PDB file of C-alpha atoms in Angstrom:
ATOM      1  CA  MET A   7     -19.969  11.672 -10.390  1.00 44.00           C
ATOM      2  CA  ASP A   8     -17.827  14.211 -11.709  1.00 44.00           C
ATOM      3  CA  ALA A   9     -13.697  13.516 -11.630  1.00 42.00           C
ATOM      4  CA  VAL A  10     -12.686  15.680  -9.043  1.00 44.00           C
ATOM      5  CA  THR A  11     -15.605  13.512  -6.627  1.00 43.00           C
ATOM      6  CA  LEU A  12     -13.722  10.628  -7.715  1.00 40.00           C
ATOM      7  CA  LEU A  13     -10.278  11.554  -7.544  1.00 45.00           C
ATOM      8  CA  ASP A  14     -11.343  12.404  -3.600  1.00 56.00           C
ATOM      9  CA  ALA A  15     -13.285   9.466  -3.594  1.00 58.00           C
ATOM     10  CA  THR A  16     -10.207   7.190  -4.033  1.00 63.00           C
ATOM     11  CA  LEU A  17      -8.712   8.603  -0.726  1.00 74.00           C
ATOM     12  CA  LEU A  18     -11.412   7.718   1.625  1.00 76.00           C
ATOM     13  CA  PRO A  19     -10.313   4.085   2.245  1.00 78.00           C
ATOM     14  CA  ALA A  20      -6.757   4.908   2.665  1.00 79.00           C
ATOM     15  CA  ILE A  21      -7.889   7.178   5.331  1.00 85.00           C
ATOM     16  CA  ALA A  22      -9.875   5.311   6.997  1.00 84.00           C
ATOM     17  CA  ILE A  23      -6.830   2.245   6.957  1.00 84.00           C
ATOM     18  CA  ALA A  24      -4.271   5.386   7.882  1.00 87.00           C
ATOM     19  CA  VAL A  25      -6.505   5.987  11.203  1.00 91.00           C
ATOM     20  CA  PHE A  26      -6.709   2.458  11.872  1.00 88.00           C
ATOM     21  CA  ALA A  27      -2.946   1.912  11.061  1.00 86.00           C
ATOM     22  CA  GLY A  28      -2.475   4.423  13.881  1.00 89.00           C
ATOM     23  CA  LEU A  29      -4.655   2.487  16.412  1.00 89.00           C
ATOM     24  CA  LEU A  30      -2.984  -0.740  16.203  1.00 85.00           C
ATOM     25  CA  SER A  31       0.746   1.232  16.761  1.00 85.00           C
ATOM     26  CA  PHE A  32      -0.632   2.424  19.843  1.00 87.00           C
ATOM     27  CA  LEU A  33      -1.734  -0.900  20.654  1.00 85.00           C
ATOM     28  CA  SER A  34       1.674  -2.639  19.633  1.00 78.00           C
ATOM     29  CA  PRO A  35       4.133  -4.236  22.393  1.00 72.00           C
ATOM     30  CA  CYS A  36       6.647  -1.914  22.856  1.00 70.00           C
ATOM     31  CA  VAL A  37       3.981   1.496  22.750  1.00 80.00           C
ATOM     32  CA  LEU A  38       1.352   0.423  24.920  1.00 82.00           C
ATOM     33  CA  PRO A  39       2.696  -1.039  27.919  1.00 78.00           C
ATOM     34  CA  ILE A  40       4.941   2.201  28.463  1.00 77.00           C
ATOM     35  CA  VAL A  41       1.618   4.753  28.252  1.00 84.00           C
ATOM     36  CA  PRO A  42       0.910   5.209  31.945  1.00 83.00           C
ATOM     37  CA  PRO A  43       4.661   5.522  33.085  1.00 81.00           C
ATOM     38  CA  TYR A  44       5.513   7.551  29.992  1.00 78.00           C
ATOM     39  CA  LEU A  45       2.176  10.176  30.455  1.00 83.00           C
ATOM     40  CA  ALA A  46       3.158  10.528  33.940  1.00 80.00           C
ATOM     41  CA  TYR A  47       6.950  11.432  33.254  1.00 78.00           C
ATOM     42  CA  MET A  48       5.673  14.209  30.645  1.00 80.00           C
ATOM     43  CA  GLY A  49       3.093  15.731  33.360  1.00 77.00           C
ATOM     44  CA  GLY A  50       5.418  15.549  35.917  1.00 77.00           C
ATOM     45  CA  VAL A  51       3.650  13.378  38.295  1.00 76.00           C
ATOM     46  CA  SER A  52       3.422   9.764  39.487  1.00 74.00           C
ATOM     47  CA  VAL A  53       1.210   6.902  37.857  1.00 73.00           C
ATOM     48  CA  GLY A  54      -0.522   7.036  41.476  1.00 72.00           C
ATOM     49  CA  ASP A  55      -0.933  10.449  41.081  1.00 70.00           C
ATOM     50  CA  MET A  56      -3.150   9.991  37.779  1.00 72.00           C
ATOM     51  CA  ASP A  57      -5.337   7.181  39.429  1.00 68.00           C
ATOM     52  CA  GLU A  58      -5.978   9.402  42.085  1.00 67.00           C
ATOM     53  CA  GLU A  59      -6.162  13.283  41.519  1.00 68.00           C
ATOM     54  CA  ARG A  60      -7.959  15.264  38.535  1.00 73.00           C
ATOM     55  CA  ALA A  61      -5.482  17.892  38.946  1.00 74.00           C
ATOM     56  CA  ALA A  62      -2.507  15.797  38.438  1.00 75.00           C
ATOM     57  CA  ARG A  63      -4.723  14.060  35.006  1.00 77.00           C
ATOM     58  CA  LYS A  64      -5.412  17.868  33.726  1.00 83.00           C
ATOM     59  CA  ARG A  65      -1.634  18.376  33.357  1.00 85.00           C
ATOM     60  CA  VAL A  66      -0.808  15.226  32.331  1.00 86.00           C
ATOM     61  CA  PHE A  67      -3.620  15.655  29.344  1.00 90.00           C
ATOM     62  CA  THR A  68      -1.712  18.976  28.538  1.00 89.00           C
ATOM     63  CA  ALA A  69       1.565  16.960  28.375  1.00 89.00           C
ATOM     64  CA  ALA A  70      -0.320  14.359  26.136  1.00 90.00           C
ATOM     65  CA  LEU A  71      -1.561  16.800  24.091  1.00 93.00           C
ATOM     66  CA  PHE A  72       1.817  18.635  22.934  1.00 93.00           C
ATOM     67  CA  PHE A  73       3.317  15.255  22.802  1.00 90.00           C
ATOM     68  CA  VAL A  74       0.974  14.024  20.106  1.00 92.00           C
ATOM     69  CA  LEU A  75       1.829  18.008  18.438  1.00 94.00           C
ATOM     70  CA  GLY A  76       5.375  16.265  18.316  1.00 91.00           C
ATOM     71  CA  LEU A  77       5.248  13.130  17.008  1.00 89.00           C
ATOM     72  CA  SER A  78       2.331  14.411  14.431  1.00 92.00           C
ATOM     73  CA  THR A  79       5.095  17.078  13.371  1.00 92.00           C
ATOM     74  CA  VAL A  80       7.194  13.890  12.013  1.00 88.00           C
ATOM     75  CA  PHE A  81       4.688  11.888  10.585  1.00 89.00           C
ATOM     76  CA  ILE A  82       3.233  14.897   8.827  1.00 90.00           C
ATOM     77  CA  PHE A  83       6.719  15.821   7.588  1.00 89.00           C
ATOM     78  CA  LEU A  84       7.453  12.275   6.669  1.00 85.00           C
ATOM     79  CA  GLY A  85       3.732  12.171   4.368  1.00 84.00           C
ATOM     80  CA  MET A  86       5.232  15.486   2.469  1.00 86.00           C
ATOM     81  CA  ALA A  87       8.156  13.760   2.020  1.00 85.00           C
ATOM     82  CA  VAL A  88       7.745  10.287   0.665  1.00 82.00           C
ATOM     83  CA  SER A  89       4.686  12.046  -1.717  1.00 79.00           C
ATOM     84  CA  ALA A  90       6.965  14.539  -3.009  1.00 78.00           C
ATOM     85  CA  VAL A  91       8.976  12.057  -3.692  1.00 75.00           C
ATOM     86  CA  GLY A  92       6.339  10.000  -5.480  1.00 71.00           C
ATOM     87  CA  ARG A  93       5.339  12.910  -7.583  1.00 71.00           C
ATOM     88  CA  ALA A  94       8.928  13.511  -8.759  1.00 67.00           C
ATOM     89  CA  PHE A  95       8.984   9.842 -10.154  1.00 61.00           C
ATOM     90  CA  LEU A  96       5.324   9.984 -11.208  1.00 58.00           C
ATOM     91  CA  GLN A  97       6.474   8.184 -14.358  1.00 60.00           C
ATOM     92  CA  TYR A  98       7.541   5.055 -12.138  1.00 63.00           C
ATOM     93  CA  GLN A  99       4.259   5.326 -10.192  1.00 61.00           C
ATOM     94  CA  ASP A 100       3.227   1.853 -10.836  1.00 67.00           C
ATOM     95  CA  TRP A 101       6.845   0.567  -9.821  1.00 70.00           C
ATOM     96  CA  PHE A 102       6.593   2.228  -6.824  1.00 64.00           C
ATOM     97  CA  ILE A 103       3.268   0.757  -5.713  1.00 68.00           C
ATOM     98  CA  TYR A 104       4.191  -2.903  -7.096  1.00 74.00           C
ATOM     99  CA  GLY A 105       7.240  -2.240  -4.992  1.00 72.00           C
ATOM    100  CA  ALA A 106       5.753  -0.968  -1.600  1.00 67.00           C
ATOM    101  CA  GLY A 107       2.822  -3.713  -1.794  1.00 72.00           C
ATOM    102  CA  ILE A 108       5.431  -6.291  -1.472  1.00 78.00           C
ATOM    103  CA  ILE A 109       7.453  -5.038   1.428  1.00 71.00           C
ATOM    104  CA  VAL A 110       3.467  -4.318   3.079  1.00 72.00           C
ATOM    105  CA  VAL A 111       2.877  -7.949   2.473  1.00 82.00           C
ATOM    106  CA  ILE A 112       6.331  -9.044   3.947  1.00 79.00           C
ATOM    107  CA  PHE A 113       5.962  -7.032   6.420  1.00 71.00           C
ATOM    108  CA  GLY A 114       2.161  -8.496   7.271  1.00 75.00           C
ATOM    109  CA  LEU A 115       2.963 -12.035   7.060  1.00 80.00           C
ATOM    110  CA  HIS A 116       6.278 -11.012   9.662  1.00 71.00           C
ATOM    111  CA  PHE A 117       3.376 -10.079  12.175  1.00 69.00           C
ATOM    112  CA  LEU A 118       1.470 -12.983  11.191  1.00 77.00           C
ATOM    113  CA  GLY A 119       4.730 -15.458  12.516  1.00 76.00           C
ATOM    114  CA  VAL A 120       4.814 -16.683   9.265  1.00 79.00           C
ATOM    115  CA  PHE A 121       8.950 -15.593   9.271  1.00 70.00           C
ATOM    116  CA  ARG A 122      10.368 -13.054  11.601  1.00 67.00           C
ATOM    117  CA  ILE A 123      12.126 -10.410  10.686  1.00 63.00           C
ATOM    118  CA  GLY A 124      15.246  -9.568  13.295  1.00 61.00           C
ATOM    119  CA  PHE A 125      15.300  -5.893  12.854  1.00 50.00           C
ATOM    120  CA  LEU A 126      11.526  -5.509  13.428  1.00 52.00           C
ATOM    121  CA  GLN A 127      11.743  -7.213  17.118  1.00 50.00           C
ATOM    122  CA  LYS A 128      13.805  -4.327  18.094  1.00 49.00           C
ATOM    123  CA  GLU A 129      13.490  -0.735  19.489  1.00 50.00           C
ATOM    124  CA  ALA A 130      15.074   2.004  18.673  1.00 46.00           C
ATOM    125  CA  ARG A 131      14.408   4.927  21.499  1.00 48.00           C
ATOM    126  CA  LEU A 132      15.815   8.264  21.569  1.00 46.00           C
ATOM    127  CA  ASP A 133      16.739  10.066  24.712  1.00 46.00           C
ATOM    128  CA  ALA A 134      15.279  13.501  25.117  1.00 46.00           C
ATOM    129  CA  GLY A 135      16.873  14.093  28.327  1.00 48.00           C
ATOM    130  CA  ASP A 136      14.793  15.339  31.468  1.00 47.00           C
ATOM    131  CA  ARG A 137      12.218  16.868  29.753  1.00 47.00           C
ATOM    132  CA  GLY A 138       9.060  15.790  32.279  1.00 52.00           C
ATOM    133  CA  GLY A 139       6.830  18.225  33.464  1.00 57.00           C
ATOM    134  CA  SER A 140       6.466  20.686  31.197  1.00 72.00           C
ATOM    135  CA  SER A 141       4.718  21.160  27.811  1.00 80.00           C
ATOM    136  CA  PHE A 142       7.784  21.826  25.716  1.00 82.00           C
ATOM    137  CA  GLY A 143       9.643  18.528  26.689  1.00 81.00           C
ATOM    138  CA  ALA A 144       6.467  17.105  25.832  1.00 84.00           C
ATOM    139  CA  TYR A 145       6.778  18.245  22.337  1.00 88.00           C
ATOM    140  CA  VAL A 146      10.064  17.255  22.473  1.00 85.00           C
ATOM    141  CA  LEU A 147       9.574  13.771  23.417  1.00 82.00           C
ATOM    142  CA  GLY A 148       6.794  13.472  20.730  1.00 85.00           C
ATOM    143  CA  LEU A 149       9.297  14.306  18.131  1.00 84.00           C
ATOM    144  CA  ALA A 150      11.379  11.669  19.925  1.00 79.00           C
ATOM    145  CA  PHE A 151       9.164   9.039  19.678  1.00 79.00           C
ATOM    146  CA  ALA A 152       7.983   9.366  16.352  1.00 78.00           C
ATOM    147  CA  PHE A 153      11.960   8.836  15.527  1.00 73.00           C
ATOM    148  CA  GLY A 154      12.427   6.298  18.250  1.00 66.00           C
ATOM    149  CA  TRP A 155       9.938   3.783  18.399  1.00 65.00           C
ATOM    150  CA  THR A 156      10.418   3.424  14.064  1.00 61.00           C
ATOM    151  CA  PRO A 157      11.782   0.033  14.146  1.00 58.00           C
ATOM    152  CA  CYS A 158       8.729  -1.366  16.556  1.00 63.00           C
ATOM    153  CA  ILE A 159       6.101   0.519  14.590  1.00 69.00           C
ATOM    154  CA  GLY A 160       7.696   0.504  11.162  1.00 67.00           C
ATOM    155  CA  PRO A 161       6.006  -2.098   9.778  1.00 71.00           C
ATOM    156  CA  ILE A 162       2.425  -0.216  10.006  1.00 77.00           C
ATOM    157  CA  LEU A 163       3.898   3.517   9.178  1.00 79.00           C
ATOM    158  CA  GLY A 164       5.869   1.550   6.335  1.00 75.00           C
ATOM    159  CA  ALA A 165       2.340   0.703   5.030  1.00 76.00           C
ATOM    160  CA  ILE A 166       1.122   4.026   5.104  1.00 81.00           C
ATOM    161  CA  LEU A 167       4.131   5.831   3.586  1.00 79.00           C
ATOM    162  CA  GLY A 168       3.788   3.760   1.196  1.00 76.00           C
ATOM    163  CA  LEU A 169       0.192   4.222   0.360  1.00 76.00           C
ATOM    164  CA  ALA A 170       1.401   8.198   0.920  1.00 78.00           C
ATOM    165  CA  ALA A 171       3.870   7.636  -2.104  1.00 75.00           C
ATOM    166  CA  SER A 172       1.667   5.706  -4.432  1.00 71.00           C
ATOM    167  CA  GLU A 173      -0.605   9.555  -4.269  1.00 67.00           C
ATOM    168  CA  ALA A 174       2.153  11.544  -5.617  1.00 65.00           C
ATOM    169  CA  ASP A 175       0.520  14.198  -4.530  1.00 77.00           C
ATOM    170  CA  VAL A 176       1.937  16.118  -1.424  1.00 80.00           C
ATOM    171  CA  ALA A 177      -1.401  17.034  -0.126  1.00 82.00           C
ATOM    172  CA  ARG A 178      -2.522  13.613  -0.318  1.00 82.00           C
ATOM    173  CA  GLY A 179      -0.154  12.086   1.039  1.00 84.00           C
ATOM    174  CA  THR A 180      -0.064  14.673   4.155  1.00 87.00           C
ATOM    175  CA  THR A 181      -3.427  13.960   4.355  1.00 87.00           C
ATOM    176  CA  LEU A 182      -2.892  10.046   4.905  1.00 88.00           C
ATOM    177  CA  LEU A 183       0.191  10.969   7.500  1.00 89.00           C
ATOM    178  CA  ALA A 184      -1.903  13.244   9.602  1.00 91.00           C
ATOM    179  CA  ALA A 185      -4.655  10.342   9.923  1.00 92.00           C
ATOM    180  CA  TYR A 186      -2.493   8.280  10.855  1.00 92.00           C
ATOM    181  CA  ALA A 187      -1.151  10.397  13.495  1.00 92.00           C
ATOM    182  CA  LEU A 188      -4.511  11.273  14.831  1.00 93.00           C
ATOM    183  CA  GLY A 189      -4.942   7.195  15.004  1.00 93.00           C
ATOM    184  CA  LEU A 190      -2.134   6.773  17.040  1.00 91.00           C
ATOM    185  CA  GLY A 191      -2.328  10.247  18.996  1.00 93.00           C
ATOM    186  CA  ILE A 192      -6.046  10.204  19.884  1.00 94.00           C
ATOM    187  CA  PRO A 193      -5.440   6.683  22.092  1.00 92.00           C
ATOM    188  CA  PHE A 194      -2.670   8.807  24.199  1.00 90.00           C
ATOM    189  CA  LEU A 195      -4.844  11.619  25.054  1.00 92.00           C
ATOM    190  CA  LEU A 196      -8.279   9.405  26.055  1.00 92.00           C
ATOM    191  CA  VAL A 197      -5.318   7.487  28.400  1.00 89.00           C
ATOM    192  CA  ALA A 198      -4.617  10.976  29.626  1.00 87.00           C
ATOM    193  CA  ALA A 199      -7.904  12.202  30.407  1.00 85.00           C
ATOM    194  CA  PHE A 200      -9.584   8.802  31.783  1.00 87.00           C
ATOM    195  CA  PHE A 201      -6.534   6.903  33.132  1.00 81.00           C
ATOM    196  CA  PRO A 202      -9.042   5.124  35.689  1.00 78.00           C
ATOM    197  CA  ARG A 203     -11.384   3.935  33.438  1.00 81.00           C
ATOM    198  CA  LEU A 204      -9.221   2.938  31.128  1.00 79.00           C
ATOM    199  CA  LYS A 205      -6.821   0.601  33.212  1.00 76.00           C
ATOM    200  CA  GLY A 206      -8.876  -2.631  33.094  1.00 79.00           C
ATOM    201  CA  ALA A 207      -9.246  -2.147  28.771  1.00 79.00           C
ATOM    202  CA  MET A 208      -5.315  -1.325  28.754  1.00 77.00           C
ATOM    203  CA  ALA A 209      -4.756  -4.780  31.045  1.00 79.00           C
ATOM    204  CA  TRP A 210      -7.040  -6.516  28.831  1.00 80.00           C
ATOM    205  CA  MET A 211      -5.133  -5.378  25.544  1.00 77.00           C
ATOM    206  CA  LYS A 212      -1.796  -6.425  27.234  1.00 76.00           C
ATOM    207  CA  ARG A 213      -3.315  -9.859  27.747  1.00 81.00           C
ATOM    208  CA  HIS A 214      -3.562 -10.322  23.940  1.00 78.00           C
ATOM    209  CA  MET A 215      -1.222  -8.745  22.371  1.00 76.00           C
ATOM    210  CA  VAL A 216      -0.710 -11.962  20.385  1.00 80.00           C
ATOM    211  CA  ALA A 217      -4.503 -11.302  19.157  1.00 82.00           C
ATOM    212  CA  ILE A 218      -3.528  -7.814  18.189  1.00 77.00           C
ATOM    213  CA  GLU A 219      -0.357  -8.790  16.136  1.00 78.00           C
ATOM    214  CA  ARG A 220      -2.227 -10.919  14.331  1.00 84.00           C
ATOM    215  CA  VAL A 221      -4.709  -8.087  12.999  1.00 82.00           C
ATOM    216  CA  SER A 222      -2.113  -6.028  12.335  1.00 77.00           C
ATOM    217  CA  GLY A 223      -0.739  -8.696  10.430  1.00 80.00           C
ATOM    218  CA  VAL A 224      -3.973  -8.787   8.130  1.00 84.00           C
ATOM    219  CA  LEU A 225      -4.281  -5.275   7.954  1.00 79.00           C
ATOM    220  CA  LEU A 226      -0.971  -5.114   6.738  1.00 77.00           C
ATOM    221  CA  VAL A 227      -0.984  -8.278   3.901  1.00 83.00           C
ATOM    222  CA  THR A 228      -4.705  -6.782   3.513  1.00 81.00           C
ATOM    223  CA  VAL A 229      -3.721  -3.196   2.046  1.00 76.00           C
ATOM    224  CA  GLY A 230      -0.285  -4.657   0.304  1.00 76.00           C
ATOM    225  CA  VAL A 231      -2.766  -6.730  -1.723  1.00 82.00           C
ATOM    226  CA  LEU A 232      -5.006  -3.707  -2.395  1.00 75.00           C
ATOM    227  CA  MET A 233      -2.064  -1.871  -3.984  1.00 70.00           C
ATOM    228  CA  LEU A 234      -0.449  -4.773  -5.779  1.00 76.00           C
ATOM    229  CA  THR A 235      -3.855  -5.296  -7.620  1.00 78.00           C
ATOM    230  CA  GLY A 236      -5.295  -1.610  -7.764  1.00 68.00           C
ATOM    231  CA  GLN A 237      -8.180  -2.303  -5.781  1.00 71.00           C
ATOM    232  CA  PHE A 238      -8.462   1.030  -3.989  1.00 62.00           C
ATOM    233  CA  THR A 239     -10.510   2.718  -6.834  1.00 61.00           C
ATOM    234  CA  ALA A 240     -12.685  -0.300  -7.071  1.00 68.00           C
ATOM    235  CA  LEU A 241     -13.444  -0.109  -3.502  1.00 66.00           C
ATOM    236  CA  SER A 242     -13.952   4.028  -3.678  1.00 62.00           C
ATOM    237  CA  TYR A 243     -16.327   2.956  -6.274  1.00 63.00           C
ATOM    238  CA  TRP A 244     -17.911   0.069  -3.808  1.00 67.00           C
ATOM    239  CA  LEU A 245     -18.190   2.729  -1.375  1.00 61.00           C
ATOM    240  CA  PHE A 246     -20.003   5.230  -3.449  1.00 60.00           C
ATOM    241  CA  GLU A 247     -22.433   2.687  -4.342  1.00 68.00           C
ATOM    242  CA  LYS A 248     -23.258   1.529  -0.842  1.00 65.00           C
ATOM    243  CA  PHE A 249     -22.706   4.998   0.657  1.00 58.00           C
ATOM    244  CA  PRO A 250     -23.991   7.740  -1.834  1.00 58.00           C
ATOM    245  CA  ALA A 251     -23.912  10.115   0.773  1.00 55.00           C
ATOM    246  CA  LEU A 252     -20.024  10.657   1.068  1.00 52.00           C
ATOM    247  CA  ALA A 253     -20.498  12.693  -2.262  1.00 52.00           C
ATOM    248  CA  VAL A 254     -20.765  15.385  -0.073  1.00 49.00           C
ATOM    249  CA  LEU A 255     -17.084  14.824   0.605  1.00 48.00           C
ATOM    250  CA  GLY A 256     -15.707  14.915  -2.698  1.00 48.00           C
TER     251      GLY A 256
END
């Protein structure tokens, strides 16, 4: 295995974690419950129209697409920024990793209910004004969503930002935040496209919010421990040993 392949291989576990973290952010208590009315507002329709009219769902899907582009814009720029900072302080990279690992473990223990951090219990929603029913308005709302919900999704987002900073490479850090945006954004598009079929699944998720928070906590603690112990590289070796076909991605 050459050095370039190994370098790329170390990013694969982090990408998988980033996508899964985005999905957990979508399932968080301050995101999932507002998805149907939020999508309906962006599309300029009612929730009932989403349930009954195919044309309405097409409008909502277009709005959802621009919404996801908006939030992805913010997350990708965050990835560029934190990885650039990590690169500028490359000589302190180990300290960055240890510090980020400790913070991520603390966030994970918060989700597991070991203790509660007050400011993480709050939401900070930005008012983007009357933007419903237009693609541009949906894009603006995506920008507002990415900024305004950070207190709620912040622990999970912070873990991915910590990974991006530890990469100390702009392209790799940006890739991680793009993967996070993908994990958060695709469920929005699926709900917009298949709302009637997914109502039951969304109701089940709402009933199991506590379990979802616990899964989030386990993920964060695991990521934090991997960062503190330097096991991402070892995990990459294991992936290549078990799945040699992944070498084509290197």
